[in-house]
Amino acid sequence: MPILVTGGAGYIGSHTCVELLNAGYEIIVLDNLLNSKRESLNRISEITGKSFPFYKINLLNEGEIEQVFIENDIEAVIHFAGLKAVGESVRLPLRYYHNNITGTINLLNIMKKYDVNRLVFSSSATVYGMPEKVPISEEFPLKALNPYGRTKLMIEEILKDLFESDPNWSIALLRYFNPIGAHESGTIGEDPNGIPNNLMPFITQVAIGKMPELSVFGNDYQTADGTGVRDYIHVTDLAKGHLKALEKVASSQEIEAYNLGTGKGYSVLEMVEAFEVATGVPVPYKVVSPRPGDAAICFADASKAKRELQWTAEKSLRDMCEDSWRWQYNNPNGFDKNLIATGTGNPHLSKSGDFFNTKIE
Ligand code: NAD
Ligand code: UD1
């Protein structure tokens, strides 16, 4: 029986589809392509040599979701679909509440109606707000700092209530730390719209010459070099965590939250240096004011996932940097093949282009 992947055309969803197909799962992808491209689905098929059904459907349309459940006997759902930009959520809170929460409730209504009660949900480390200490474990107090974070927190609460009302459900709440990197083939990866909000896509766009320099948001935090520290996790490791969570929800009846991170933190300047060392491409930067709402240090205690899911992140920071760059370099305009590259011609590009055909020590 197939696994339904909502948001499967997106960044984390597409990498998870690859791992699911490689592991022999049947999948069905549901996505309205609001923040993704159909081409990512072609690439999933290219990487895996497998095809799968795709439904271009908005979760806000309950009738359309129902059609998927009428046509397919679904085993479990991995629910990625949602809007995720923090700044936009502050400007457009109703859009975020409507899309993320109403969309999820519609999905849950149909799952309940068709007796599908195994769910893996994309939560976020953002539910810990400003953590008072690190590493962050699942028992830490939860607090949202913005509407996006509040949608994650509210959905977690909704899912807990649902489980209380009917213990036949089995639900994994996966709290991701900072996913970066791309599939090692360099054919799928993160494809942000416009100016990237997150650090790694910004670094790769500076490296390819689309942005002149990185703005480092503050160097006066209580950290070793004063810049913010985060727990960066390779998206393929994260994707594999979903397969472990799927096995867990298939074999138990509970609702559990799991941190998916590496347990190690790196500062912004360490990330810049690691990227430069891994790729040989310089990343000019300047220090600017801190970004409002940013914590100084955030990294996971990932021992619960290790203990209960038998999952740990395996890829190194170098892998994350190399794979991010391979994706960006091979796809300067993301999945949009029709655009002419807008890079300013970084002098290091040809050197680093050869780099991927060469074994670097
Ligand atoms: P993404 O934007 O690349 O993927 C989300 C997908 O959901 C997109 O393809 C989008 O088109 C689709 N979608 C959105 N609203 C929809 C709707 N109403 N109906 C159907 N499809 C819809 O994001 P991502 O980085 O892959 O994140 C996946 C999930 O993980 C999101 O829920 C996000 O909040 C969460 N998350 C992401 C990060 C991160 O850093 N990327 C961190 C923590 C949590
Ligand atoms: C951000 C979101 C968080 C979301 C996460 C993953 C905010 C306030 N938080 O977290 O809710 O779950 O992304 O999508 O937006 N940095 C720079 N320059 C940049 C970009 C980032 O210095 O151009 C720094 C940040 O200050 C931070 C680190 O790099 O210290 C990582 O930033 P980012 O990738 O945006 O992730 P988070 O801040 O952890």
Coordinates of C-alpha atoms and ligand atoms in Angstrom, one line a residue:
M1 CA 0.0 0.0 0.0
P2 CA 1.4 3.4 -0.9
I3 CA 2.5 6.3 1.3
L4 CA 0.9 9.6 0.6
V5 CA 3.5 12.4 0.7
T6 CA 2.0 15.9 0.9
G7 CA 4.4 18.6 -0.2
G8 CA 6.5 16.0 -1.9
A9 CA 7.6 18.3 -4.7
G10 CA 9.3 20.6 -2.1
Y11 CA 12.8 20.6 -0.7
I12 CA 12.6 18.1 2.1
G13 CA 9.7 16.2 0.5
S14 CA 11.5 15.5 -2.7
H15 CA 14.6 14.1 -0.9
T16 CA 12.3 11.9 1.2
C17 CA 10.5 10.6 -1.9
V18 CA 13.9 9.5 -3.3
E19 CA 14.7 7.6 -0.1
L20 CA 11.2 6.1 0.1
L21 CA 11.4 4.9 -3.6
N22 CA 15.0 3.6 -3.1
A23 CA 13.8 1.6 0.0
G24 CA 11.0 0.0 -2.1
Y25 CA 8.0 2.0 -0.9
E26 CA 5.2 2.9 -3.2
I27 CA 4.4 6.6 -3.0
I28 CA 1.8 9.1 -4.1
V29 CA 2.7 12.8 -4.2
L30 CA 0.2 15.5 -3.4
D31 CA 1.4 19.1 -3.9
N32 CA -0.2 22.3 -5.3
L33 CA 3.3 23.5 -6.5
L34 CA 2.8 26.8 -4.6
N35 CA 6.5 26.8 -3.6
S36 CA 8.0 24.1 -5.8
K37 CA 8.3 23.0 -9.4
R38 CA 7.0 20.0 -11.3
E39 CA 10.5 19.5 -12.6
S40 CA 11.6 18.3 -9.1
L41 CA 9.2 15.3 -9.6
N42 CA 10.9 14.4 -12.9
R43 CA 14.2 14.5 -11.2
I44 CA 13.0 12.2 -8.4
S45 CA 12.1 9.7 -11.2
E46 CA 15.5 10.2 -12.9
I47 CA 17.4 9.5 -9.7
T48 CA 15.4 6.5 -8.7
G49 CA 14.4 5.1 -12.1
K50 CA 10.8 4.9 -10.7
S51 CA 7.6 6.6 -11.5
F52 CA 4.8 7.5 -9.1
P53 CA 1.4 9.2 -9.2
F54 CA 1.3 13.0 -8.7
Y55 CA -1.9 14.9 -7.7
K56 CA -1.7 18.7 -8.2
I57 CA -4.0 19.5 -5.3
N58 CA -4.4 22.2 -2.7
L59 CA -5.0 20.9 0.8
L60 CA -7.5 23.7 1.2
N61 CA -9.8 21.8 -1.0
E62 CA -11.1 18.9 1.0
G63 CA -13.0 17.4 -1.9
E64 CA -9.9 17.1 -3.9
I65 CA -8.0 15.4 -1.1
E66 CA -10.9 12.9 -0.7
Q67 CA -10.5 12.0 -4.4
V68 CA -6.9 10.8 -3.7
F69 CA -8.2 8.6 -0.9
I70 CA -11.1 7.2 -3.0
E71 CA -8.7 6.3 -5.8
N72 CA -5.9 4.8 -3.6
D73 CA -5.7 2.5 -0.6
I74 CA -3.3 4.6 1.5
E75 CA -1.1 3.1 4.2
A76 CA 0.2 6.2 5.9
V77 CA 0.8 9.9 5.3
I78 CA 4.0 12.0 5.5
H79 CA 2.8 15.6 5.8
F80 CA 5.3 18.2 4.6
A81 CA 2.9 20.6 2.8
G82 CA 2.9 24.1 4.3
L83 CA 4.2 27.6 4.0
K84 CA 7.5 28.1 5.9
A85 CA 8.8 31.7 5.6
V86 CA 9.0 33.3 9.0
G87 CA 9.1 37.0 7.8
E88 CA 6.2 36.4 5.4
S89 CA 4.2 34.8 8.2
V90 CA 4.6 38.0 10.3
R91 CA 3.2 40.1 7.3
L92 CA 0.5 37.6 6.3
P93 CA -0.5 35.7 9.4
L94 CA -4.0 34.8 8.2
R95 CA -2.5 33.2 5.0
Y96 CA -0.2 31.1 7.2
Y97 CA -2.9 30.0 9.7
H98 CA -5.3 29.2 6.8
N99 CA -2.9 27.3 4.7
N100 CA -1.0 25.4 7.3
I101 CA -3.8 24.8 9.9
T102 CA -6.9 24.5 7.7
G103 CA -4.9 22.5 5.2
T104 CA -3.8 20.1 7.9
I105 CA -7.4 19.8 9.4
N106 CA -8.8 19.0 6.0
L107 CA -6.2 16.3 5.5
L108 CA -6.9 14.8 9.0
N109 CA -10.7 14.8 8.3
I110 CA -10.2 12.8 5.2
M111 CA -7.6 10.5 6.8
K112 CA -10.1 9.8 9.6
K113 CA -13.0 9.2 7.2
Y114 CA -10.9 6.6 5.3
D115 CA -9.4 5.0 8.4
V116 CA -5.8 6.0 7.7
N117 CA -4.3 6.8 11.1
R118 CA -0.5 6.7 10.6
L119 CA 1.0 10.1 10.3
V120 CA 4.5 11.6 10.2
F121 CA 4.3 15.4 10.6
S122 CA 7.0 18.0 9.7
S123 CA 7.4 20.1 12.8
S124 CA 10.3 22.4 13.5
A125 CA 12.9 23.3 16.2
T126 CA 11.2 26.7 16.0
V127 CA 8.6 25.2 18.6
Y128 CA 11.3 25.7 21.3
G129 CA 11.3 29.4 20.8
M130 CA 14.4 31.0 22.5
P131 CA 15.8 28.0 24.3
E132 CA 17.3 28.7 27.7
K133 CA 20.0 26.1 27.4
V134 CA 21.5 23.6 24.9
P135 CA 21.3 20.9 23.8
I136 CA 17.6 21.0 23.4
S137 CA 15.6 17.9 24.3
E138 CA 12.0 17.1 23.4
E139 CA 10.8 17.9 27.0
F140 CA 11.9 21.5 26.8
P141 CA 9.1 24.1 27.1
L142 CA 7.4 25.0 23.8
K143 CA 6.9 28.6 22.7
A144 CA 6.2 30.2 19.3
L145 CA 7.9 33.4 18.4
N146 CA 6.0 34.2 15.1
P147 CA 2.9 33.0 13.2
Y148 CA 4.8 30.4 11.3
G149 CA 6.1 28.8 14.5
R150 CA 2.7 29.1 16.0
T151 CA 1.2 27.1 13.1
K152 CA 3.7 24.3 14.0
L153 CA 2.9 24.5 17.7
M154 CA -0.9 24.6 17.1
I155 CA -0.7 21.6 14.7
E156 CA 1.3 19.6 17.3
E157 CA -1.5 20.5 19.9
I158 CA -4.2 19.5 17.4
L159 CA -2.5 16.2 16.8
K160 CA -2.2 15.5 20.5
D161 CA -5.9 16.2 21.0
L162 CA -6.7 13.9 18.1
F163 CA -4.7 11.1 19.6
E164 CA -6.4 11.7 23.0
S165 CA -9.8 11.3 21.3
D166 CA -8.8 8.2 19.4
P167 CA -5.8 6.1 20.4
N168 CA -5.9 4.2 17.2
W169 CA -3.8 7.0 15.7
S170 CA -0.1 6.8 15.6
I171 CA 1.8 10.0 15.0
A172 CA 5.4 11.1 14.9
L173 CA 6.1 14.9 15.3
L174 CA 9.5 15.4 13.7
R175 CA 11.2 18.6 14.9
Y176 CA 13.8 19.5 12.3
F177 CA 16.8 21.6 13.1
N178 CA 18.5 23.3 10.1
P179 CA 18.3 21.2 6.9
I180 CA 20.9 22.0 4.3
G181 CA 22.6 20.2 1.5
A182 CA 21.1 18.4 -1.5
H183 CA 21.0 15.0 -3.1
E184 CA 24.5 13.8 -3.9
S185 CA 23.6 13.7 -7.6
G186 CA 23.2 17.5 -7.6
T187 CA 19.9 17.2 -9.4
I188 CA 17.5 18.1 -6.6
G189 CA 18.0 20.7 -3.9
E190 CA 16.5 23.8 -2.2
D191 CA 15.1 26.2 -4.7
P192 CA 14.1 29.4 -2.8
N193 CA 11.9 32.0 -4.4
G194 CA 13.7 35.4 -4.6
I195 CA 16.2 36.3 -2.0
P196 CA 16.9 33.4 0.3
N197 CA 16.1 33.8 4.0
N198 CA 18.3 31.0 5.2
L199 CA 22.0 30.9 5.6
M200 CA 23.2 28.1 3.2
P201 CA 21.1 29.1 0.1
F202 CA 22.5 32.6 0.7
I203 CA 26.0 31.4 0.9
T204 CA 25.7 29.3 -2.4
Q205 CA 24.1 32.3 -4.2
V206 CA 27.0 34.5 -3.1
A207 CA 29.4 31.9 -4.2
I208 CA 27.8 31.7 -7.7
G209 CA 27.8 35.4 -8.0
K210 CA 24.1 36.1 -7.8
M211 CA 24.6 38.1 -4.5
P212 CA 27.6 40.3 -3.9
E213 CA 28.2 39.3 -0.3
L214 CA 26.7 37.5 2.7
S215 CA 25.3 39.6 5.5
V216 CA 26.3 38.0 8.8
F217 CA 23.5 38.8 11.3
G218 CA 25.4 40.0 14.3
N219 CA 28.8 39.0 15.8
D220 CA 28.1 39.9 19.4
Y221 CA 26.3 36.8 20.6
Q222 CA 27.5 34.8 23.6
T223 CA 29.2 32.3 21.3
A224 CA 32.9 31.4 20.6
D225 CA 33.2 33.9 17.6
G226 CA 30.1 36.0 18.4
T227 CA 28.0 34.7 15.5
G228 CA 24.8 32.6 15.8
V229 CA 25.2 28.8 16.2
R230 CA 22.9 26.3 14.6
D231 CA 22.5 22.5 14.2
Y232 CA 22.8 22.0 10.4
I233 CA 21.7 18.6 9.2
H234 CA 22.1 17.1 5.7
V235 CA 18.7 16.9 4.0
T236 CA 19.4 13.2 3.0
D237 CA 19.9 12.3 6.7
L238 CA 16.7 14.1 7.5
A239 CA 14.9 12.3 4.7
K240 CA 16.1 8.9 6.1
G241 CA 14.7 10.0 9.5
H242 CA 11.3 10.0 8.0
L243 CA 11.6 6.3 6.9
K244 CA 12.5 5.4 10.5
A245 CA 9.5 7.4 11.8
L246 CA 7.3 5.7 9.3
E247 CA 8.5 2.3 10.7
K248 CA 7.7 3.6 14.2
V249 CA 4.2 4.7 13.4
A250 CA 3.5 1.4 11.6
S251 CA 4.5 -0.6 14.7
S252 CA 3.1 1.5 17.6
Q253 CA 0.1 3.5 18.7
E254 CA 1.3 6.7 20.2
I255 CA 2.2 10.3 19.6
E256 CA 5.8 11.1 20.0
A257 CA 8.0 14.1 19.2
Y258 CA 11.6 13.6 17.9
N259 CA 14.4 16.0 17.4
L260 CA 16.1 15.5 14.0
G261 CA 19.5 17.2 14.2
T262 CA 23.1 16.2 14.5
G263 CA 23.6 17.4 18.1
K264 CA 26.5 19.6 16.9
G265 CA 26.4 23.4 16.5
Y266 CA 28.3 25.5 14.0
S267 CA 28.6 29.3 13.9
V268 CA 27.9 31.4 10.8
L269 CA 31.6 32.1 10.4
E270 CA 32.4 28.4 10.8
M271 CA 29.9 27.7 8.0
V272 CA 31.4 30.2 5.7
E273 CA 34.9 28.7 6.3
A274 CA 33.7 25.1 5.9
F275 CA 32.0 26.1 2.6
E276 CA 35.2 27.8 1.3
V277 CA 37.4 24.8 2.3
A278 CA 35.0 22.2 0.8
T279 CA 34.5 24.0 -2.5
G280 CA 37.5 26.3 -3.0
V281 CA 35.1 29.2 -3.7
P282 CA 35.3 32.4 -1.6
V283 CA 32.3 33.8 0.2
P284 CA 32.7 37.5 0.9
Y285 CA 30.7 38.7 3.9
K286 CA 30.0 41.8 6.1
V287 CA 28.7 41.9 9.6
V288 CA 25.3 43.6 10.0
S289 CA 22.8 44.0 12.8
P290 CA 21.3 40.9 14.4
R291 CA 18.1 39.6 12.9
P292 CA 15.2 40.2 15.3
G293 CA 14.0 36.9 16.8
D294 CA 17.2 35.0 16.3
A295 CA 18.5 32.8 19.1
A296 CA 22.2 32.8 19.8
I297 CA 22.7 29.1 20.0
C298 CA 20.4 26.3 19.0
F299 CA 21.3 22.6 18.7
A300 CA 19.6 19.3 19.4
D301 CA 19.8 16.6 21.9
A302 CA 19.1 13.9 19.3
S303 CA 19.4 10.9 21.6
K304 CA 15.7 10.1 21.7
A305 CA 15.7 9.6 17.9
K306 CA 18.7 7.4 18.2
R307 CA 17.2 5.4 21.0
E308 CA 13.7 5.0 19.7
L309 CA 14.0 5.3 16.0
Q310 CA 17.5 3.9 15.6
W311 CA 18.3 7.0 13.6
T312 CA 21.4 9.2 13.6
A313 CA 22.7 11.8 11.1
E314 CA 25.7 10.4 9.3
K315 CA 26.8 13.0 6.8
S316 CA 29.6 15.5 7.6
L317 CA 29.5 19.3 7.4
R318 CA 31.8 18.9 4.4
D319 CA 29.2 16.7 2.7
M320 CA 26.6 19.3 3.4
C321 CA 28.7 22.1 1.8
E322 CA 29.8 20.0 -1.2
D323 CA 26.3 18.8 -2.0
S324 CA 24.8 22.3 -1.6
W325 CA 27.3 23.7 -4.0
R326 CA 27.0 20.9 -6.5
W327 CA 23.2 21.5 -6.7
Q328 CA 23.7 25.3 -6.9
Y329 CA 26.5 25.1 -9.5
N330 CA 24.6 22.6 -11.7
N331 CA 21.3 24.5 -11.4
P332 CA 22.1 28.2 -11.1
N333 CA 18.4 29.0 -11.5
G334 CA 17.1 26.1 -9.6
F335 CA 14.6 23.9 -11.4
D336 CA 13.7 26.6 -13.9
K337 CA 15.7 25.5 -17.0
N338 CA 14.3 28.3 -19.1
L339 CA 16.0 31.1 -17.3
I340 CA 19.4 32.3 -18.5
A341 CA 21.9 32.2 -15.6
T342 CA 22.1 35.5 -13.9
G343 CA 25.4 34.9 -12.1
T344 CA 27.9 37.7 -12.5
G345 CA 30.6 35.2 -13.5
N346 CA 32.4 34.4 -10.3
P347 CA 36.0 33.8 -11.4
H348 CA 36.2 30.6 -9.3
L349 CA 33.3 28.9 -11.1
S350 CA 35.2 27.0 -13.7
K351 CA 37.7 25.8 -11.1
S352 CA 35.0 24.6 -8.9
G353 CA 33.1 23.1 -11.8
D354 CA 36.0 20.8 -12.4
F355 CA 36.1 20.1 -8.8
F356 CA 33.1 17.9 -8.9
N357 CA 34.8 15.6 -11.4
T358 CA 37.9 15.4 -9.3
K359 CA 38.5 13.6 -6.0
I360 CA 39.3 16.3 -3.5
E361 CA 41.3 15.2 -0.4
Ligands
NAD1 P1 9.0 23.6 0.7 O1 8.3 24.9 0.6 O2 10.1 23.3 -0.2 O3 8.0 22.4 0.5 C1 6.6 22.5 1.0 C2 5.7 22.0 -0.2 O4 4.4 22.1 0.3 C3 5.9 22.9 -1.4 O5 6.1 22.0 -2.5 C4 4.5 23.6 -1.6 O6 4.2 23.8 -2.9 C5 3.6 22.6 -0.8 N1 2.4 23.2 -0.3 C6 2.3 24.3 0.5 N2 1.0 24.6 0.8 C7 0.3 23.6 0.2 C8 -1.1 23.4 0.1 N3 -2.0 24.1 0.7 N4 -1.5 22.3 -0.6 C9 -0.6 21.5 -1.3 N5 0.7 21.7 -1.2 C10 1.1 22.8 -0.5 O7 9.5 23.4 2.2 P2 10.5 22.4 2.9 O8 11.7 23.1 3.2 O9 10.5 21.2 2.0 O10 9.6 22.1 4.2 C11 8.7 21.0 4.3 C12 8.1 21.1 5.7 O11 9.1 21.1 6.7 C13 7.3 22.4 5.9 O12 6.1 22.0 6.6 C14 8.2 23.2 6.7 O13 7.5 24.1 7.5 C15 8.9 22.2 7.6 N6 10.2 22.6 8.0 C16 11.1 23.1 7.1 C17 12.4 23.5 7.6 C18 13.4 24.0 6.6 O14 14.4 24.6 7.0 N7 13.3 23.8 5.3 C19 12.7 23.5 8.9 C20 11.7 23.0 9.8 C21 10.5 22.6 9.4
UD1_2 C1 15.2 30.1 10.5 C2 13.8 30.5 11.0 C3 13.2 29.3 11.7 C4 13.1 28.1 10.7 C5 14.5 27.8 10.2 C6 14.5 26.8 9.1 C7 13.9 32.9 11.6 C8 14.0 33.9 12.7 N1 14.0 31.6 12.0 O1 15.9 29.6 11.5 O2 11.9 29.6 12.2 O3 12.6 27.0 11.4 O4 15.0 29.0 9.6 O5 13.8 27.2 8.0 O6 13.8 33.2 10.4 N2 22.2 34.1 9.0 C9 23.1 35.1 8.6 N3 22.8 35.7 7.4 C10 21.8 35.3 6.5 C11 21.0 34.2 7.0 C12 21.2 33.7 8.2 O7 24.0 35.5 9.3 O8 21.7 35.8 5.4 C13 22.4 33.5 10.4 C14 21.3 33.6 11.3 O9 21.3 34.7 12.1 C15 21.4 32.3 12.1 C16 22.1 31.3 11.1 O10 22.7 32.1 10.1 O11 22.4 32.5 13.2 C17 21.1 30.4 10.5 O12 20.0 31.1 10.0 P1 18.8 30.4 9.1 O13 19.4 29.5 8.1 O14 17.9 31.5 8.7 O15 18.1 29.5 10.2 P2 17.5 29.8 11.7 O16 17.8 31.2 12.1 O17 17.9 28.7 12.6

